[in-house]
Amino acid sequence: MVKRYDSGKPGQKNMLRGKRQIIWRYGIAVLTLAIALLVKLLLNYWSGQQYKTPFLLFFAAIMMTSHYGGVGPGILAVVLSGLLSSYFFLIPVKSLFSSNPWTNLQLVIFLVEGLFIVSLINSVKTSRQNTQVISQKLLLSEDKTRQHQDLLHLIANSLPVCISYIDSQQHYQFINKTYKDWFGLSPEEIYGKHLVEVVGEAAYQIIKDKVERALAGNLVEYEAELPYSKGGTRYINAILVPDIAENGSVRGYCGLVIDISDRKQAELEIKQLNENLEQKVKERTIQLQEVNRELEAFTYTVSHDLRAPLRAMQGLAQALQEDYSSYLDETGQQYTQRIVTAAARMDTLILDLLAYSRLGRSEIWLQRLSLDSAIAEVLKELQSDIQVAQAQITIESPLPIVKAHRSILVQVLINLINNAIKFVAADVQPQVRIWAEERVRGQGGQGGQGGVNSPHTPHTPHTPPTSPPPHLPTSSQTSTSKKWVRLWVEDNGIGIAKEHQERIFRTFERLHGIESYPGTGIGLAIIKRGIERMGGSVGVESQLGQGSRFWIELPQGDSNSEQLAVISQKN
């Protein structure tokens, strides 16, 4: 096993190294002075001139010490040189002090000169070191500048746009690689040339005023179709950014030019498609108007010409029952009654179809309406039916204000309450509960969860509400209001199976025979169409044999204005 021994920590090693350097630097002072003293003594011995130039060699020692040892050893060399000179070479010899003023003055001058030499050499060394550092920084800066220039050239040449710098005399000073792709000219062929020499006279006349505005110090952006002399005709988007000096003079501008010919071609094709589409829309609109006119004519025919023979048939059958019943046997009377019932049912069906058709074509005015007043009007309308069915109706007042069309809302409520009374078992007393809750859009479903009167809200899963119809204008879209009112009509009727809860809102959809529950199969379709025309939605929660909870959802009434919106569009 090999063991390694560390001679010391890094900090201790550095400390030892520093001490050695100090000893070496001050050792230089001692060594150079010793050499200078020895040489001076030898020279004096050989020449016999003991007292002439006593300080000369010591100057050389001071210079050597200051250069290699630094300021501290240099000062030490000056002091030791003064002492050695005074002791060995100044009169009196072998004495550190002299009574001769001139001798003392020479020694002082030597010391001052020595210190000056130390300071001067140190300044020279510092200046040289600073010069080397500055030179290194300049080299590094030049390298970074060169790298930045290379990077800028790479970026400029990689972009699929023409980038150029043009001076105040409209001569090219810089271009990127895209110019060669456009004009087939290298940078050397373009540098120094006037703008008109590159783009051509025709293109120059188009952009001349833009160039002059840029050279006047303005940021210029424009689109133009330019017939270049060498690059063909291109549709361009250009940005000219002026280069403004600190004194406010414009030295030139930087130009960025993008070829948008493909985009313009696509825009032209889209414009043509839109024009063709508008023409087709006009043609279809004319066709729809013609169809609407035919439908109105058909509606008039149904409401007048078709109902007239029905009324005649019904009247004649009733006359047979009243005036000639004694001449008819039991079978004849049954046939006559069936004729009267069928005619009445046909008349009701025609009236429901007319009502359904008018909902899609009539003009709708949305107003602030009280649900309390609307339901009161409905109960008055259905008073006889309620009495016959001995129905118990509970209304949890007060009910909120909604945005709706009054006659349509009343018709919707009539159908809802009438169904709640009608679709119950034969031996069950109809019980209807009506309440409302305020909801906020975006909190579950269309209207969200919670709101006033929410304790009455059933906890069974509900059918997602139908979105507002897309044909509504923006002013009447339900998206303009965040608060909604959901009105619930709950009954104790026969209920609806889950698989039938969507189809019951379609026209002529019946779940039971007409003998069990009379009707035309259009009532819920009228409800759905009427609510959607007013920008609302409708749904149902039900289980077979456990009653139903129908709901309609309308925007909450805004107190700012009485009349809110008009919808005149026809379906």
PDB file of N, CA and C in Angstrom, residues 157-236:
ATOM      1  N   ASN A 157     -26.840  37.442 -43.815  1.00  0.00           N
ATOM      2  CA  ASN A 157     -26.850  36.617 -45.023  1.00  0.00           C
ATOM      3  C   ASN A 157     -27.825  35.449 -44.917  1.00  0.00           C
ATOM      4  N   SER A 158     -28.246  35.120 -43.696  1.00  0.00           N
ATOM      5  CA  SER A 158     -29.179  34.012 -43.530  1.00  0.00           C
ATOM      6  C   SER A 158     -30.628  34.441 -43.710  1.00  0.00           C
ATOM      7  N   LEU A 159     -30.924  35.716 -43.522  1.00  0.00           N
ATOM      8  CA  LEU A 159     -32.304  36.194 -43.627  1.00  0.00           C
ATOM      9  C   LEU A 159     -32.725  36.305 -45.090  1.00  0.00           C
ATOM     10  N   PRO A 160     -33.959  35.889 -45.399  1.00  0.00           N
ATOM     11  CA  PRO A 160     -34.439  35.967 -46.789  1.00  0.00           C
ATOM     12  C   PRO A 160     -34.965  37.351 -47.142  1.00  0.00           C
ATOM     13  N   VAL A 161     -34.297  38.385 -46.705  1.00  0.00           N
ATOM     14  CA  VAL A 161     -34.669  39.764 -47.002  1.00  0.00           C
ATOM     15  C   VAL A 161     -33.428  40.508 -47.478  1.00  0.00           C
ATOM     16  N   CYS A 162     -33.645  41.548 -48.229  1.00  0.00           N
ATOM     17  CA  CYS A 162     -32.533  42.390 -48.681  1.00  0.00           C
ATOM     18  C   CYS A 162     -32.206  43.406 -47.592  1.00  0.00           C
ATOM     19  N   ILE A 163     -30.980  43.353 -47.082  1.00  0.00           N
ATOM     20  CA  ILE A 163     -30.521  44.282 -46.056  1.00  0.00           C
ATOM     21  C   ILE A 163     -29.382  45.101 -46.647  1.00  0.00           C
ATOM     22  N   SER A 164     -29.475  46.399 -46.523  1.00  0.00           N
ATOM     23  CA  SER A 164     -28.448  47.263 -47.120  1.00  0.00           C
ATOM     24  C   SER A 164     -28.284  48.513 -46.277  1.00  0.00           C
ATOM     25  N   TYR A 165     -27.110  49.137 -46.448  1.00  0.00           N
ATOM     26  CA  TYR A 165     -26.865  50.453 -45.861  1.00  0.00           C
ATOM     27  C   TYR A 165     -26.473  51.381 -46.990  1.00  0.00           C
ATOM     28  N   ILE A 166     -27.193  52.484 -47.087  1.00  0.00           N
ATOM     29  CA  ILE A 166     -26.988  53.453 -48.172  1.00  0.00           C
ATOM     30  C   ILE A 166     -26.677  54.801 -47.541  1.00  0.00           C
ATOM     31  N   ASP A 167     -25.590  55.431 -48.011  1.00  0.00           N
ATOM     32  CA  ASP A 167     -25.151  56.681 -47.389  1.00  0.00           C
ATOM     33  C   ASP A 167     -26.015  57.843 -47.859  1.00  0.00           C
ATOM     34  N   SER A 168     -25.651  59.027 -47.378  1.00  0.00           N
ATOM     35  CA  SER A 168     -26.449  60.216 -47.684  1.00  0.00           C
ATOM     36  C   SER A 168     -26.423  60.588 -49.155  1.00  0.00           C
ATOM     37  N   GLN A 169     -25.470  60.058 -49.918  1.00  0.00           N
ATOM     38  CA  GLN A 169     -25.399  60.321 -51.360  1.00  0.00           C
ATOM     39  C   GLN A 169     -26.099  59.226 -52.166  1.00  0.00           C
ATOM     40  N   GLN A 170     -26.783  58.349 -51.464  1.00  0.00           N
ATOM     41  CA  GLN A 170     -27.544  57.249 -52.065  1.00  0.00           C
ATOM     42  C   GLN A 170     -26.629  56.231 -52.748  1.00  0.00           C
ATOM     43  N   HIS A 171     -25.480  55.988 -52.125  1.00  0.00           N
ATOM     44  CA  HIS A 171     -24.560  54.963 -52.611  1.00  0.00           C
ATOM     45  C   HIS A 171     -24.556  53.787 -51.633  1.00  0.00           C
ATOM     46  N   TYR A 172     -24.472  52.572 -52.183  1.00  0.00           N
ATOM     47  CA  TYR A 172     -24.453  51.372 -51.361  1.00  0.00           C
ATOM     48  C   TYR A 172     -23.126  51.258 -50.608  1.00  0.00           C
ATOM     49  N   GLN A 173     -23.224  51.032 -49.277  1.00  0.00           N
ATOM     50  CA  GLN A 173     -22.042  50.791 -48.458  1.00  0.00           C
ATOM     51  C   GLN A 173     -22.033  49.387 -47.849  1.00  0.00           C
ATOM     52  N   PHE A 174     -23.192  48.737 -47.839  1.00  0.00           N
ATOM     53  CA  PHE A 174     -23.277  47.366 -47.333  1.00  0.00           C
ATOM     54  C   PHE A 174     -24.506  46.694 -47.926  1.00  0.00           C
ATOM     55  N   ILE A 175     -24.373  45.401 -48.270  1.00  0.00           N
ATOM     56  CA  ILE A 175     -25.500  44.594 -48.707  1.00  0.00           C
ATOM     57  C   ILE A 175     -25.299  43.178 -48.185  1.00  0.00           C
ATOM     58  N   ASN A 176     -26.379  42.430 -48.109  1.00  0.00           N
ATOM     59  CA  ASN A 176     -26.256  41.026 -47.708  1.00  0.00           C
ATOM     60  C   ASN A 176     -26.367  40.119 -48.935  1.00  0.00           C
ATOM     61  N   LYS A 177     -26.330  38.838 -48.676  1.00  0.00           N
ATOM     62  CA  LYS A 177     -26.259  37.848 -49.743  1.00  0.00           C
ATOM     63  C   LYS A 177     -27.520  37.832 -50.611  1.00  0.00           C
ATOM     64  N   THR A 178     -28.653  38.224 -50.052  1.00  0.00           N
ATOM     65  CA  THR A 178     -29.918  38.165 -50.799  1.00  0.00           C
ATOM     66  C   THR A 178     -29.875  39.048 -52.035  1.00  0.00           C
ATOM     67  N   TYR A 179     -29.086  40.102 -52.017  1.00  0.00           N
ATOM     68  CA  TYR A 179     -28.993  40.970 -53.197  1.00  0.00           C
ATOM     69  C   TYR A 179     -28.498  40.188 -54.409  1.00  0.00           C
ATOM     70  N   LYS A 180     -27.570  39.265 -54.174  1.00  0.00           N
ATOM     71  CA  LYS A 180     -27.073  38.464 -55.303  1.00  0.00           C
ATOM     72  C   LYS A 180     -28.167  37.545 -55.832  1.00  0.00           C
ATOM     73  N   ASP A 181     -29.031  37.023 -54.914  1.00  0.00           N
ATOM     74  CA  ASP A 181     -30.139  36.181 -55.350  1.00  0.00           C
ATOM     75  C   ASP A 181     -31.157  36.976 -56.157  1.00  0.00           C
ATOM     76  N   TRP A 182     -31.339  38.240 -55.808  1.00  0.00           N
ATOM     77  CA  TRP A 182     -32.323  39.065 -56.496  1.00  0.00           C
ATOM     78  C   TRP A 182     -31.786  39.626 -57.816  1.00  0.00           C
ATOM     79  N   PHE A 183     -30.592  40.180 -57.756  1.00  0.00           N
ATOM     80  CA  PHE A 183     -30.070  40.932 -58.906  1.00  0.00           C
ATOM     81  C   PHE A 183     -28.920  40.238 -59.612  1.00  0.00           C
ATOM     82  N   GLY A 184     -28.394  39.151 -59.040  1.00  0.00           N
ATOM     83  CA  GLY A 184     -27.275  38.460 -59.672  1.00  0.00           C
ATOM     84  C   GLY A 184     -25.972  39.218 -59.590  1.00  0.00           C
ATOM     85  N   LEU A 185     -25.834  40.147 -58.640  1.00  0.00           N
ATOM     86  CA  LEU A 185     -24.622  40.959 -58.499  1.00  0.00           C
ATOM     87  C   LEU A 185     -23.968  40.658 -57.158  1.00  0.00           C
ATOM     88  N   SER A 186     -22.646  40.541 -57.154  1.00  0.00           N
ATOM     89  CA  SER A 186     -21.900  40.308 -55.926  1.00  0.00           C
ATOM     90  C   SER A 186     -21.764  41.618 -55.153  1.00  0.00           C
ATOM     91  N   PRO A 187     -21.409  41.547 -53.855  1.00  0.00           N
ATOM     92  CA  PRO A 187     -21.224  42.784 -53.088  1.00  0.00           C
ATOM     93  C   PRO A 187     -20.181  43.707 -53.696  1.00  0.00           C
ATOM     94  N   GLU A 188     -19.105  43.139 -54.249  1.00  0.00           N
ATOM     95  CA  GLU A 188     -18.069  43.990 -54.863  1.00  0.00           C
ATOM     96  C   GLU A 188     -18.614  44.763 -56.059  1.00  0.00           C
ATOM     97  N   GLU A 189     -19.585  44.174 -56.757  1.00  0.00           N
ATOM     98  CA  GLU A 189     -20.157  44.855 -57.922  1.00  0.00           C
ATOM     99  C   GLU A 189     -21.157  45.927 -57.532  1.00  0.00           C
ATOM    100  N   ILE A 190     -21.668  45.862 -56.292  1.00  0.00           N
ATOM    101  CA  ILE A 190     -22.693  46.821 -55.867  1.00  0.00           C
ATOM    102  C   ILE A 190     -22.113  47.924 -54.988  1.00  0.00           C
ATOM    103  N   TYR A 191     -21.080  47.604 -54.186  1.00  0.00           N
ATOM    104  CA  TYR A 191     -20.526  48.603 -53.271  1.00  0.00           C
ATOM    105  C   TYR A 191     -20.131  49.863 -54.033  1.00  0.00           C
ATOM    106  N   GLY A 192     -20.550  51.004 -53.488  1.00  0.00           N
ATOM    107  CA  GLY A 192     -20.190  52.287 -54.072  1.00  0.00           C
ATOM    108  C   GLY A 192     -21.099  52.740 -55.192  1.00  0.00           C
ATOM    109  N   LYS A 193     -21.970  51.870 -55.698  1.00  0.00           N
ATOM    110  CA  LYS A 193     -22.860  52.257 -56.788  1.00  0.00           C
ATOM    111  C   LYS A 193     -24.049  53.047 -56.262  1.00  0.00           C
ATOM    112  N   HIS A 194     -24.588  53.883 -57.142  1.00  0.00           N
ATOM    113  CA  HIS A 194     -25.767  54.654 -56.798  1.00  0.00           C
ATOM    114  C   HIS A 194     -26.994  53.746 -56.832  1.00  0.00           C
ATOM    115  N   LEU A 195     -27.991  54.129 -56.061  1.00  0.00           N
ATOM    116  CA  LEU A 195     -29.205  53.324 -55.952  1.00  0.00           C
ATOM    117  C   LEU A 195     -29.839  53.053 -57.305  1.00  0.00           C
ATOM    118  N   VAL A 196     -29.884  54.061 -58.153  1.00  0.00           N
ATOM    119  CA  VAL A 196     -30.545  53.907 -59.448  1.00  0.00           C
ATOM    120  C   VAL A 196     -29.803  52.925 -60.347  1.00  0.00           C
ATOM    121  N   GLU A 197     -28.477  52.781 -60.148  1.00  0.00           N
ATOM    122  CA  GLU A 197     -27.713  51.850 -60.975  1.00  0.00           C
ATOM    123  C   GLU A 197     -28.050  50.401 -60.665  1.00  0.00           C
ATOM    124  N   VAL A 198     -28.537  50.134 -59.474  1.00  0.00           N
ATOM    125  CA  VAL A 198     -28.838  48.754 -59.074  1.00  0.00           C
ATOM    126  C   VAL A 198     -30.306  48.414 -59.334  1.00  0.00           C
ATOM    127  N   VAL A 199     -31.225  49.281 -58.900  1.00  0.00           N
ATOM    128  CA  VAL A 199     -32.648  48.938 -59.014  1.00  0.00           C
ATOM    129  C   VAL A 199     -33.235  49.312 -60.368  1.00  0.00           C
ATOM    130  N   GLY A 200     -32.603  50.226 -61.078  1.00  0.00           N
ATOM    131  CA  GLY A 200     -33.135  50.650 -62.368  1.00  0.00           C
ATOM    132  C   GLY A 200     -33.924  51.939 -62.266  1.00  0.00           C
ATOM    133  N   GLU A 201     -34.065  52.632 -63.371  1.00  0.00           N
ATOM    134  CA  GLU A 201     -34.706  53.940 -63.389  1.00  0.00           C
ATOM    135  C   GLU A 201     -36.186  53.850 -63.027  1.00  0.00           C
ATOM    136  N   ALA A 202     -36.891  52.847 -63.585  1.00  0.00           N
ATOM    137  CA  ALA A 202     -38.339  52.739 -63.344  1.00  0.00           C
ATOM    138  C   ALA A 202     -38.631  52.500 -61.857  1.00  0.00           C
ATOM    139  N   ALA A 203     -37.887  51.585 -61.241  1.00  0.00           N
ATOM    140  CA  ALA A 203     -38.107  51.317 -59.815  1.00  0.00           C
ATOM    141  C   ALA A 203     -37.662  52.504 -58.962  1.00  0.00           C
ATOM    142  N   TYR A 204     -36.589  53.176 -59.372  1.00  0.00           N
ATOM    143  CA  TYR A 204     -36.080  54.310 -58.597  1.00  0.00           C
ATOM    144  C   TYR A 204     -37.092  55.454 -58.546  1.00  0.00           C
ATOM    145  N   GLN A 205     -37.788  55.692 -59.639  1.00  0.00           N
ATOM    146  CA  GLN A 205     -38.772  56.778 -59.660  1.00  0.00           C
ATOM    147  C   GLN A 205     -39.924  56.504 -58.689  1.00  0.00           C
ATOM    148  N   ILE A 206     -40.216  55.224 -58.464  1.00  0.00           N
ATOM    149  CA  ILE A 206     -41.299  54.884 -57.538  1.00  0.00           C
ATOM    150  C   ILE A 206     -40.874  55.095 -56.088  1.00  0.00           C
ATOM    151  N   ILE A 207     -39.613  54.778 -55.771  1.00  0.00           N
ATOM    152  CA  ILE A 207     -39.161  54.835 -54.368  1.00  0.00           C
ATOM    153  C   ILE A 207     -38.382  56.104 -54.057  1.00  0.00           C
ATOM    154  N   LYS A 208     -38.193  56.975 -55.034  1.00  0.00           N
ATOM    155  CA  LYS A 208     -37.349  58.149 -54.834  1.00  0.00           C
ATOM    156  C   LYS A 208     -37.828  59.007 -53.670  1.00  0.00           C
ATOM    157  N   ASP A 209     -39.126  59.274 -53.612  1.00  0.00           N
ATOM    158  CA  ASP A 209     -39.627  60.140 -52.532  1.00  0.00           C
ATOM    159  C   ASP A 209     -39.493  59.460 -51.166  1.00  0.00           C
ATOM    160  N   LYS A 210     -39.616  58.126 -51.123  1.00  0.00           N
ATOM    161  CA  LYS A 210     -39.435  57.424 -49.852  1.00  0.00           C
ATOM    162  C   LYS A 210     -37.984  57.522 -49.382  1.00  0.00           C
ATOM    163  N   VAL A 211     -37.032  57.387 -50.328  1.00  0.00           N
ATOM    164  CA  VAL A 211     -35.617  57.489 -49.983  1.00  0.00           C
ATOM    165  C   VAL A 211     -35.305  58.887 -49.455  1.00  0.00           C
ATOM    166  N   GLU A 212     -35.836  59.896 -50.109  1.00  0.00           N
ATOM    167  CA  GLU A 212     -35.580  61.268 -49.674  1.00  0.00           C
ATOM    168  C   GLU A 212     -36.157  61.524 -48.284  1.00  0.00           C
ATOM    169  N   ARG A 213     -37.305  60.956 -47.985  1.00  0.00           N
ATOM    170  CA  ARG A 213     -37.875  61.101 -46.641  1.00  0.00           C
ATOM    171  C   ARG A 213     -37.002  60.421 -45.594  1.00  0.00           C
ATOM    172  N   ALA A 214     -36.457  59.255 -45.930  1.00  0.00           N
ATOM    173  CA  ALA A 214     -35.562  58.563 -44.992  1.00  0.00           C
ATOM    174  C   ALA A 214     -34.291  59.365 -44.761  1.00  0.00           C
ATOM    175  N   LEU A 215     -33.734  59.949 -45.821  1.00  0.00           N
ATOM    176  CA  LEU A 215     -32.521  60.756 -45.681  1.00  0.00           C
ATOM    177  C   LEU A 215     -32.800  62.087 -44.994  1.00  0.00           C
ATOM    178  N   ALA A 216     -34.091  62.418 -44.855  1.00  0.00           N
ATOM    179  CA  ALA A 216     -34.458  63.608 -44.092  1.00  0.00           C
ATOM    180  C   ALA A 216     -34.643  63.292 -42.607  1.00  0.00           C
ATOM    181  N   GLY A 217     -34.428  62.003 -42.237  1.00  0.00           N
ATOM    182  CA  GLY A 217     -34.488  61.627 -40.828  1.00  0.00           C
ATOM    183  C   GLY A 217     -35.782  60.974 -40.407  1.00  0.00           C
ATOM    184  N   ASN A 218     -36.616  60.537 -41.361  1.00  0.00           N
ATOM    185  CA  ASN A 218     -37.901  59.930 -41.042  1.00  0.00           C
ATOM    186  C   ASN A 218     -37.839  58.409 -41.220  1.00  0.00           C
ATOM    187  N   LEU A 219     -38.514  57.706 -40.320  1.00  0.00           N
ATOM    188  CA  LEU A 219     -38.684  56.262 -40.475  1.00  0.00           C
ATOM    189  C   LEU A 219     -39.775  56.028 -41.528  1.00  0.00           C
ATOM    190  N   VAL A 220     -39.448  55.275 -42.561  1.00  0.00           N
ATOM    191  CA  VAL A 220     -40.355  55.100 -43.695  1.00  0.00           C
ATOM    192  C   VAL A 220     -40.662  53.620 -43.850  1.00  0.00           C
ATOM    193  N   GLU A 221     -41.942  53.297 -43.993  1.00  0.00           N
ATOM    194  CA  GLU A 221     -42.383  51.929 -44.284  1.00  0.00           C
ATOM    195  C   GLU A 221     -43.416  51.996 -45.396  1.00  0.00           C
ATOM    196  N   TYR A 222     -43.261  51.153 -46.380  1.00  0.00           N
ATOM    197  CA  TYR A 222     -44.185  51.208 -47.522  1.00  0.00           C
ATOM    198  C   TYR A 222     -44.227  49.867 -48.226  1.00  0.00           C
ATOM    199  N   GLU A 223     -45.273  49.698 -49.032  1.00  0.00           N
ATOM    200  CA  GLU A 223     -45.414  48.554 -49.924  1.00  0.00           C
ATOM    201  C   GLU A 223     -45.561  49.081 -51.340  1.00  0.00           C
ATOM    202  N   ALA A 224     -44.917  48.422 -52.275  1.00  0.00           N
ATOM    203  CA  ALA A 224     -44.973  48.889 -53.666  1.00  0.00           C
ATOM    204  C   ALA A 224     -44.621  47.734 -54.600  1.00  0.00           C
ATOM    205  N   GLU A 225     -45.097  47.849 -55.814  1.00  0.00           N
ATOM    206  CA  GLU A 225     -44.744  46.901 -56.865  1.00  0.00           C
ATOM    207  C   GLU A 225     -43.655  47.547 -57.725  1.00  0.00           C
ATOM    208  N   LEU A 226     -42.455  46.975 -57.685  1.00  0.00           N
ATOM    209  CA  LEU A 226     -41.301  47.597 -58.324  1.00  0.00           C
ATOM    210  C   LEU A 226     -40.837  46.773 -59.518  1.00  0.00           C
ATOM    211  N   PRO A 227     -40.712  47.419 -60.679  1.00  0.00           N
ATOM    212  CA  PRO A 227     -40.153  46.729 -61.862  1.00  0.00           C
ATOM    213  C   PRO A 227     -38.628  46.878 -61.886  1.00  0.00           C
ATOM    214  N   TYR A 228     -37.920  46.001 -61.182  1.00  0.00           N
ATOM    215  CA  TYR A 228     -36.462  46.075 -61.143  1.00  0.00           C
ATOM    216  C   TYR A 228     -35.883  45.811 -62.539  1.00  0.00           C
ATOM    217  N   SER A 229     -34.764  46.460 -62.804  1.00  0.00           N
ATOM    218  CA  SER A 229     -34.140  46.294 -64.117  1.00  0.00           C
ATOM    219  C   SER A 229     -33.526  44.906 -64.279  1.00  0.00           C
ATOM    220  N   LYS A 230     -33.024  44.315 -63.181  1.00  0.00           N
ATOM    221  CA  LYS A 230     -32.372  43.003 -63.267  1.00  0.00           C
ATOM    222  C   LYS A 230     -33.060  41.939 -62.407  1.00  0.00           C
ATOM    223  N   GLY A 231     -33.871  42.329 -61.481  1.00  0.00           N
ATOM    224  CA  GLY A 231     -34.491  41.362 -60.581  1.00  0.00           C
ATOM    225  C   GLY A 231     -35.925  41.035 -60.916  1.00  0.00           C
ATOM    226  N   GLY A 232     -36.446  41.539 -62.035  1.00  0.00           N
ATOM    227  CA  GLY A 232     -37.834  41.280 -62.372  1.00  0.00           C
ATOM    228  C   GLY A 232     -38.774  42.138 -61.543  1.00  0.00           C
ATOM    229  N   THR A 233     -40.060  41.965 -61.764  1.00  0.00           N
ATOM    230  CA  THR A 233     -41.062  42.724 -61.026  1.00  0.00           C
ATOM    231  C   THR A 233     -41.396  41.996 -59.738  1.00  0.00           C
ATOM    232  N   ARG A 234     -41.316  42.715 -58.632  1.00  0.00           N
ATOM    233  CA  ARG A 234     -41.606  42.145 -57.320  1.00  0.00           C
ATOM    234  C   ARG A 234     -42.493  43.095 -56.536  1.00  0.00           C
ATOM    235  N   TYR A 235     -43.369  42.519 -55.742  1.00  0.00           N
ATOM    236  CA  TYR A 235     -44.148  43.313 -54.800  1.00  0.00           C
ATOM    237  C   TYR A 235     -43.418  43.252 -53.467  1.00  0.00           C
ATOM    238  N   ILE A 236     -43.002  44.401 -52.936  1.00  0.00           N
ATOM    239  CA  ILE A 236     -42.131  44.431 -51.762  1.00  0.00           C
ATOM    240  C   ILE A 236     -42.784  45.172 -50.601  1.00  0.00           C
TER     241      ILE A 236
END
